[in-house]
Amino acid sequence: MFEIILIKDSLYWDQVVMSFKDHDVYYLSGYVKAFQVHGDGEPLLFYYHDAGLRGVCVFMKRDISMLPIYASLLTPREYFDLVTPYGYGGFIFEGDTSQKTFHVFQEAFVELLQREKIVSLFIRYHPQIENARYLPSLFSPVDVGKTIEMDIRSPEVIWNNLTSKNRNMIRKAGKLGVSICHGKGLQLFAVFKKIYNSTMDKDNASAYYYFEDQFYLSINNDFASNHEIFYALYGGKIVAMSIMLYANQRMHYHLSGSFWEYRSLAASNLLLYEAACWGSQQGFKTFHLGGGLGAKEDGLFRFKQAFSRSQGRVFSVGKCVVNADVYAKLVKMRETYDKNFDMNSLFFPLYRGM
């Protein structure tokens, strides 16, 4: 049977998530609360438990009528779609993962989606959990890039896995007088927002990647036990900052920023190295750095790659059209009422395309 657990039942939500051996930070209620504040939709925890199989997945439920183009064409709460929260997600399963058991799960899941008036869903799979392998006929997973994972079981392992150039950059930062500190609190978040926004400005980021004060307040209040803010000091000034997340012996490089004019200091290299060492001291096993912008093997990816000698993890996405007739109707509406709509866009779902 399926349960849909609401965010207001956060204690039960987290109890269910943490009952799964392979759970991670992206599934916890405190993580998704911040993205609800950000306007990403209503967080829902889908919990399946039946004879021999358990599964859990977080989705953000979005009312399609809230899109400006559909405001006058659809009634509120007429149709919805689902997307995994910013970061990584997808179903975590435990128990009997035979084809027969998954067939029963799939039938129950599709029936639930139809009952909830879900038109489509999009999944960003978790590279470390490797859950893109489940139910390929339903979700049609596609590999889109690689992510970098550090082994942080000990300081020696961390140092030995750095490239020689990266070690030199870390030494350079120390010699130039860069020091790394860490902590929590709204004062640090206020500084982080300024540095992070300046980085987004430099990268010409879309509006989505700018977060308001309430977003950071939510992390501070709702996720206090699962985050740490690291910052690099030079001459008494903070020149680089990162928010790290952690749960279940895994640490994650969440959001970061640095002042461009101080880039020659290699402060971010030292910051990530010191953060990894801190994580090792906390007993964490891995430090997941993510990938490049848009999953590309770009400069950001190569920067992260210098911290690990492993081949990296595979990042995949999954797509599912639950109601093909309504999906086609929504696309047709966009084509009719939006002269700038690109029918050939690869964006999914297409009716949300730019």
CSV table of C-alpha atoms in Angstrom, one decimal:
chain,number,residue,atom,x,y,z
A,1,MET,CA,0.0,0.0,0.0
A,2,PHE,CA,1.0,3.6,-0.5
A,3,GLU,CA,1.0,6.4,2.0
A,4,ILE,CA,1.5,10.1,1.1
A,5,ILE,CA,3.0,11.8,4.1
A,6,LEU,CA,2.6,15.6,4.3
A,7,ILE,CA,5.3,18.0,5.5
A,8,LYS,CA,3.2,19.0,8.6
A,9,ASP,CA,3.8,15.4,9.8
A,10,SER,CA,7.6,16.0,9.7
A,11,LEU,CA,8.4,13.7,12.7
A,12,TYR,CA,6.7,10.8,11.1
A,13,TRP,CA,8.2,11.7,7.7
A,14,ASP,CA,11.7,11.6,9.1
A,15,GLN,CA,11.0,8.4,11.1
A,16,VAL,CA,10.0,6.7,7.8
A,17,VAL,CA,13.0,8.0,5.9
A,18,MET,CA,15.5,7.1,8.5
A,19,SER,CA,14.1,3.6,8.7
A,20,PHE,CA,15.7,3.0,5.3
A,21,LYS,CA,19.4,1.9,5.6
A,22,ASP,CA,20.4,3.9,2.5
A,23,HIS,CA,18.6,7.2,3.3
A,24,ASP,CA,20.2,10.5,2.7
A,25,VAL,CA,19.9,14.2,3.4
A,26,TYR,CA,17.7,15.0,0.4
A,27,TYR,CA,14.9,12.9,1.7
A,28,LEU,CA,14.6,14.6,5.2
A,29,SER,CA,11.7,17.0,5.9
A,30,GLY,CA,14.1,19.8,7.0
A,31,TYR,CA,15.8,19.8,3.6
A,32,VAL,CA,12.6,20.1,1.5
A,33,LYS,CA,11.0,22.7,3.8
A,34,ALA,CA,13.5,25.3,2.5
A,35,PHE,CA,12.6,24.5,-1.1
A,36,GLN,CA,8.9,24.8,-0.3
A,37,VAL,CA,9.7,28.3,1.0
A,38,HIS,CA,11.5,28.8,-2.3
A,39,GLY,CA,8.3,28.1,-4.2
A,40,ASP,CA,9.2,24.7,-5.6
A,41,GLY,CA,5.8,23.1,-4.7
A,42,GLU,CA,4.3,21.1,-1.9
A,43,PRO,CA,6.6,18.5,-0.5
A,44,LEU,CA,5.2,14.9,-0.3
A,45,LEU,CA,6.8,11.7,0.9
A,46,PHE,CA,5.6,8.7,-1.1
A,47,TYR,CA,5.9,5.7,1.2
A,48,TYR,CA,5.2,2.2,-0.2
A,49,HIS,CA,5.1,-0.9,2.1
A,50,ASP,CA,3.7,-4.2,1.1
A,51,ALA,CA,4.6,-7.9,1.3
A,52,GLY,CA,8.3,-8.1,0.9
A,53,LEU,CA,9.0,-4.6,-0.5
A,54,ARG,CA,9.4,-1.1,0.9
A,55,GLY,CA,10.0,2.1,-1.0
A,56,VAL,CA,10.3,5.8,-0.3
A,57,CYS,CA,10.6,8.9,-2.5
A,58,VAL,CA,10.2,12.7,-2.0
A,59,PHE,CA,8.4,14.7,-4.7
A,60,MET,CA,7.4,18.4,-5.0
A,61,LYS,CA,3.8,18.6,-6.1
A,62,ARG,CA,3.2,21.5,-8.5
A,63,ASP,CA,-0.2,22.9,-9.5
A,64,ILE,CA,0.1,23.4,-13.3
A,65,SER,CA,-2.5,26.2,-13.2
A,66,MET,CA,0.0,28.3,-11.3
A,67,LEU,CA,2.0,28.8,-14.5
A,68,PRO,CA,1.1,32.2,-15.9
A,69,ILE,CA,0.2,30.8,-19.3
A,70,TYR,CA,-2.4,28.4,-17.8
A,71,ALA,CA,-3.8,30.8,-15.2
A,72,SER,CA,-6.9,31.6,-17.4
A,73,LEU,CA,-7.0,28.2,-19.1
A,74,LEU,CA,-7.1,25.8,-16.2
A,75,THR,CA,-9.0,25.9,-12.9
A,76,PRO,CA,-6.8,25.8,-9.7
A,77,ARG,CA,-5.8,22.2,-8.7
A,78,GLU,CA,-7.1,20.7,-11.9
A,79,TYR,CA,-3.8,19.1,-12.9
A,80,PHE,CA,-0.4,18.6,-11.2
A,81,ASP,CA,3.0,17.4,-11.9
A,82,LEU,CA,5.8,16.0,-9.7
A,83,VAL,CA,9.5,16.7,-9.5
A,84,THR,CA,12.2,15.5,-7.1
A,85,PRO,CA,13.6,18.4,-5.0
A,86,TYR,CA,16.7,20.3,-6.0
A,87,GLY,CA,19.6,18.0,-5.6
A,88,TYR,CA,19.1,14.2,-5.9
A,89,GLY,CA,16.3,11.8,-5.2
A,90,GLY,CA,14.3,8.9,-6.7
A,91,PHE,CA,13.0,5.9,-4.9
A,92,ILE,CA,15.0,4.0,-2.3
A,93,PHE,CA,13.9,0.4,-2.1
A,94,GLU,CA,14.4,-2.4,0.5
A,95,GLY,CA,13.4,-6.0,0.4
A,96,ASP,CA,12.2,-8.2,-2.5
A,97,THR,CA,13.2,-6.3,-5.7
A,98,SER,CA,12.1,-9.1,-8.1
A,99,GLN,CA,10.3,-8.3,-11.3
A,100,LYS,CA,7.1,-9.7,-10.0
A,101,THR,CA,7.1,-7.5,-6.9
A,102,PHE,CA,8.1,-4.4,-8.9
A,103,HIS,CA,5.1,-5.1,-11.3
A,104,VAL,CA,2.8,-4.9,-8.3
A,105,PHE,CA,4.5,-1.7,-7.1
A,106,GLN,CA,4.3,-0.1,-10.6
A,107,GLU,CA,0.6,-0.8,-10.9
A,108,ALA,CA,-0.2,0.7,-7.5
A,109,PHE,CA,2.0,3.7,-8.2
A,110,VAL,CA,0.5,4.6,-11.5
A,111,GLU,CA,-3.0,4.1,-10.1
A,112,LEU,CA,-2.1,6.5,-7.3
A,113,LEU,CA,-0.7,9.1,-9.7
A,114,GLN,CA,-3.8,9.0,-11.8
A,115,ARG,CA,-6.0,9.4,-8.7
A,116,GLU,CA,-3.9,12.4,-7.6
A,117,LYS,CA,-4.4,14.0,-11.1
A,118,ILE,CA,-0.6,13.9,-11.9
A,119,VAL,CA,0.2,14.6,-15.5
A,120,SER,CA,3.9,13.9,-15.5
A,121,LEU,CA,6.9,13.4,-13.2
A,122,PHE,CA,10.6,14.1,-13.4
A,123,ILE,CA,13.3,12.4,-11.3
A,124,ARG,CA,16.9,13.5,-10.6
A,125,TYR,CA,18.4,10.2,-9.4
A,126,HIS,CA,20.9,9.9,-6.6
A,127,PRO,CA,24.3,9.0,-8.0
A,128,GLN,CA,25.5,7.4,-4.8
A,129,ILE,CA,22.4,5.3,-4.2
A,130,GLU,CA,22.4,4.2,-7.9
A,131,ASN,CA,18.6,4.0,-8.0
A,132,ALA,CA,18.2,4.8,-11.7
A,133,ARG,CA,18.3,1.0,-12.2
A,134,TYR,CA,14.8,0.5,-10.8
A,135,LEU,CA,11.7,0.4,-13.0
A,136,PRO,CA,13.4,1.5,-16.3
A,137,SER,CA,10.2,0.8,-18.3
A,138,LEU,CA,8.3,3.3,-16.2
A,139,PHE,CA,10.8,6.1,-15.7
A,140,SER,CA,13.0,5.7,-18.9
A,141,PRO,CA,16.2,6.8,-17.1
A,142,VAL,CA,18.9,8.6,-19.1
A,143,ASP,CA,22.5,9.1,-18.0
A,144,VAL,CA,23.4,12.8,-18.4
A,145,GLY,CA,26.8,13.2,-16.8
A,146,LYS,CA,29.2,12.4,-14.0
A,147,THR,CA,29.5,13.6,-10.4
A,148,ILE,CA,32.5,13.5,-8.1
A,149,GLU,CA,32.7,11.7,-4.8
A,150,MET,CA,35.5,11.9,-2.3
A,151,ASP,CA,36.5,9.0,0.0
A,152,ILE,CA,36.9,10.7,3.4
A,153,ARG,CA,37.5,7.8,5.7
A,154,SER,CA,40.7,9.3,6.9
A,155,PRO,CA,42.9,12.4,6.4
A,156,GLU,CA,45.5,10.3,4.7
A,157,VAL,CA,43.0,8.9,2.1
A,158,ILE,CA,41.8,12.4,1.5
A,159,TRP,CA,45.3,13.8,0.8
A,160,ASN,CA,46.4,10.8,-1.3
A,161,ASN,CA,43.4,11.2,-3.6
A,162,LEU,CA,44.1,14.8,-4.5
A,163,THR,CA,45.9,15.6,-7.7
A,164,SER,CA,49.4,16.9,-7.3
A,165,LYS,CA,48.3,20.3,-8.7
A,166,ASN,CA,45.5,20.5,-6.2
A,167,ARG,CA,47.8,19.8,-3.3
A,168,ASN,CA,50.0,22.6,-4.5
A,169,MET,CA,47.0,25.0,-4.7
A,170,ILE,CA,46.0,24.0,-1.1
A,171,ARG,CA,49.6,24.6,0.1
A,172,LYS,CA,49.6,27.9,-1.7
A,173,ALA,CA,46.4,29.1,0.0
A,174,GLY,CA,47.9,28.3,3.4
A,175,LYS,CA,51.1,30.1,2.7
A,176,LEU,CA,49.3,33.2,1.5
A,177,GLY,CA,47.5,33.4,4.8
A,178,VAL,CA,44.1,31.9,4.0
A,179,SER,CA,42.5,30.2,6.9
A,180,ILE,CA,39.3,28.1,7.1
A,181,CYS,CA,36.6,28.4,9.7
A,182,HIS,CA,33.2,26.8,10.1
A,183,GLY,CA,30.0,27.3,12.1
A,184,LYS,CA,26.3,28.0,12.0
A,185,GLY,CA,23.9,31.0,12.4
A,186,LEU,CA,22.0,33.7,10.6
A,187,GLN,CA,24.9,36.1,10.6
A,188,LEU,CA,26.9,33.6,8.5
A,189,PHE,CA,23.9,33.1,6.2
A,190,ALA,CA,23.7,36.8,5.6
A,191,VAL,CA,27.3,37.0,4.5
A,192,PHE,CA,26.9,33.8,2.5
A,193,LYS,CA,23.9,35.2,0.6
A,194,LYS,CA,26.0,38.3,-0.5
A,195,ILE,CA,28.9,36.2,-1.7
A,196,TYR,CA,26.7,33.5,-3.3
A,197,ASN,CA,24.6,36.1,-5.2
A,198,SER,CA,27.7,37.8,-6.5
A,199,THR,CA,28.8,34.4,-7.8
A,200,MET,CA,25.4,33.8,-9.5
A,201,ASP,CA,25.7,37.3,-11.0
A,202,LYS,CA,29.1,36.4,-12.5
A,203,ASP,CA,27.7,33.2,-13.9
A,204,ASN,CA,24.5,34.8,-15.3
A,205,ALA,CA,22.4,32.4,-13.4
A,206,SER,CA,18.6,32.2,-13.8
A,207,ALA,CA,16.3,33.8,-11.2
A,208,TYR,CA,15.7,30.3,-9.7
A,209,TYR,CA,19.2,30.1,-8.2
A,210,TYR,CA,18.7,33.3,-6.1
A,211,PHE,CA,17.4,32.4,-2.7
A,212,GLU,CA,15.5,34.8,-0.3
A,213,ASP,CA,16.2,35.3,3.4
A,214,GLN,CA,13.4,32.9,4.3
A,215,PHE,CA,15.1,30.1,2.5
A,216,TYR,CA,18.2,30.5,4.6
A,217,LEU,CA,16.1,30.9,7.7
A,218,SER,CA,14.5,27.6,7.0
A,219,ILE,CA,17.9,25.8,6.7
A,220,ASN,CA,19.0,27.5,9.9
A,221,ASN,CA,15.9,26.6,11.9
A,222,ASP,CA,14.6,23.4,10.3
A,223,PHE,CA,17.9,21.7,9.3
A,224,ALA,CA,20.2,22.8,12.1
A,225,SER,CA,21.6,19.3,12.8
A,226,ASN,CA,22.3,18.6,9.1
A,227,HIS,CA,24.3,21.5,7.9
A,228,GLU,CA,27.6,23.3,8.5
A,229,ILE,CA,28.8,26.6,6.9
A,230,PHE,CA,32.5,26.7,5.9
A,231,TYR,CA,34.2,30.0,5.1
A,232,ALA,CA,37.7,31.2,4.0
A,233,LEU,CA,39.3,34.2,5.7
A,234,TYR,CA,41.9,36.4,4.1
A,235,GLY,CA,43.1,39.5,5.8
A,236,GLY,CA,40.1,39.3,8.2
A,237,LYS,CA,37.7,39.2,5.3
A,238,ILE,CA,35.5,36.3,4.2
A,239,VAL,CA,36.3,35.6,0.6
A,240,ALA,CA,34.7,32.2,0.0
A,241,MET,CA,31.8,30.2,1.6
A,242,SER,CA,30.1,26.9,1.3
A,243,ILE,CA,27.1,25.2,2.8
A,244,MET,CA,27.7,21.5,3.5
A,245,LEU,CA,24.9,19.1,4.2
A,246,TYR,CA,25.2,15.7,5.9
A,247,ALA,CA,23.3,12.6,7.0
A,248,ASN,CA,23.9,8.9,7.4
A,249,GLN,CA,27.7,9.2,7.0
A,250,ARG,CA,27.4,11.1,3.8
A,251,MET,CA,28.4,14.7,3.3
A,252,HIS,CA,27.4,16.9,0.4
A,253,TYR,CA,28.7,20.2,-1.2
A,254,HIS,CA,25.4,22.0,-1.4
A,255,LEU,CA,25.8,25.7,-2.2
A,256,SER,CA,28.9,27.8,-2.5
A,257,GLY,CA,30.2,31.2,-3.6
A,258,SER,CA,33.5,33.2,-3.7
A,259,PHE,CA,34.6,36.7,-4.6
A,260,TRP,CA,36.0,36.7,-8.1
A,261,GLU,CA,38.8,39.2,-7.3
A,262,TYR,CA,40.3,36.8,-4.7
A,263,ARG,CA,40.3,33.7,-7.0
A,264,SER,CA,44.1,33.6,-7.2
A,265,LEU,CA,44.3,32.7,-3.5
A,266,ALA,CA,42.9,29.2,-4.1
A,267,ALA,CA,40.7,29.7,-1.1
A,268,SER,CA,38.0,27.3,-2.4
A,269,ASN,CA,40.6,24.6,-2.8
A,270,LEU,CA,41.7,24.9,0.8
A,271,LEU,CA,38.1,25.2,2.0
A,272,LEU,CA,37.0,22.0,0.4
A,273,TYR,CA,40.0,20.1,1.7
A,274,GLU,CA,39.5,21.4,5.2
A,275,ALA,CA,35.8,20.6,5.0
A,276,ALA,CA,36.6,17.0,3.9
A,277,CYS,CA,38.9,16.6,6.8
A,278,TRP,CA,36.3,17.9,9.2
A,279,GLY,CA,33.8,15.4,7.7
A,280,SER,CA,36.3,12.6,8.3
A,281,GLN,CA,36.5,13.6,11.9
A,282,GLN,CA,32.8,13.4,12.2
A,283,GLY,CA,32.8,9.8,11.0
A,284,PHE,CA,31.5,10.5,7.5
A,285,LYS,CA,32.6,8.1,4.8
A,286,THR,CA,32.0,10.1,1.6
A,287,PHE,CA,31.9,13.7,0.5
A,288,HIS,CA,29.8,14.2,-2.6
A,289,LEU,CA,30.8,17.3,-4.6
A,290,GLY,CA,28.3,16.9,-7.4
A,291,GLY,CA,29.1,17.7,-11.1
A,292,GLY,CA,29.4,20.6,-13.5
A,293,LEU,CA,26.9,23.2,-14.4
A,294,GLY,CA,24.0,21.4,-16.2
A,295,ALA,CA,25.9,18.1,-15.7
A,296,LYS,CA,28.6,19.2,-18.2
A,297,GLU,CA,32.3,18.4,-17.8
A,298,ASP,CA,33.2,22.1,-17.5
A,299,GLY,CA,35.6,24.1,-15.4
A,300,LEU,CA,33.5,23.5,-12.3
A,301,PHE,CA,33.6,19.8,-12.9
A,302,ARG,CA,37.3,19.8,-13.4
A,303,PHE,CA,37.8,21.7,-10.2
A,304,LYS,CA,35.9,19.1,-8.3
A,305,GLN,CA,37.6,16.3,-10.2
A,306,ALA,CA,41.0,17.4,-8.7
A,307,PHE,CA,39.7,16.2,-5.3
A,308,SER,CA,39.3,12.5,-6.2
A,309,ARG,CA,41.0,9.9,-8.3
A,310,SER,CA,37.9,7.8,-8.7
A,311,GLN,CA,36.0,7.5,-12.0
A,312,GLY,CA,33.1,9.4,-10.5
A,313,ARG,CA,29.4,8.6,-10.2
A,314,VAL,CA,26.8,8.5,-12.9
A,315,PHE,CA,24.0,11.1,-12.7
A,316,SER,CA,20.8,10.1,-14.4
A,317,VAL,CA,17.3,11.6,-14.8
A,318,GLY,CA,14.0,9.9,-15.3
A,319,LYS,CA,10.8,11.0,-17.0
A,320,CYS,CA,7.3,9.7,-17.0
A,321,VAL,CA,4.1,10.9,-18.7
A,322,VAL,CA,1.3,9.6,-16.6
A,323,ASN,CA,-1.6,11.1,-18.6
A,324,ALA,CA,-0.7,11.3,-22.2
A,325,ASP,CA,-4.0,13.0,-23.3
A,326,VAL,CA,-3.7,15.8,-20.8
A,327,TYR,CA,0.0,16.2,-21.5
A,328,ALA,CA,-0.8,16.7,-25.2
A,329,LYS,CA,-3.6,19.1,-24.4
A,330,LEU,CA,-1.3,21.2,-22.2
A,331,VAL,CA,1.4,21.3,-25.0
A,332,LYS,CA,-1.3,22.3,-27.5
A,333,MET,CA,-2.4,25.2,-25.2
A,334,ARG,CA,1.2,26.4,-25.0
A,335,GLU,CA,1.5,26.3,-28.8
A,336,THR,CA,-1.7,28.2,-29.3
A,337,TYR,CA,-1.4,30.9,-26.7
A,338,ASP,CA,2.4,31.4,-26.5
A,339,LYS,CA,4.0,32.7,-29.7
A,340,ASN,CA,7.5,32.1,-28.2
A,341,PHE,CA,6.9,28.5,-27.3
A,342,ASP,CA,9.4,26.1,-28.9
A,343,MET,CA,7.7,22.8,-29.8
A,344,ASN,CA,11.2,21.2,-30.5
A,345,SER,CA,12.6,21.9,-27.0
A,346,LEU,CA,14.0,19.0,-25.1
A,347,PHE,CA,12.8,20.4,-21.8
A,348,PHE,CA,10.6,18.0,-19.8
A,349,PRO,CA,7.8,18.4,-19.2
A,350,LEU,CA,7.5,20.2,-22.5
A,351,TYR,CA,4.5,22.3,-21.4
A,352,ARG,CA,6.8,23.9,-18.8
A,353,GLY,CA,9.5,24.6,-21.4
A,354,MET,CA,10.9,28.1,-21.9
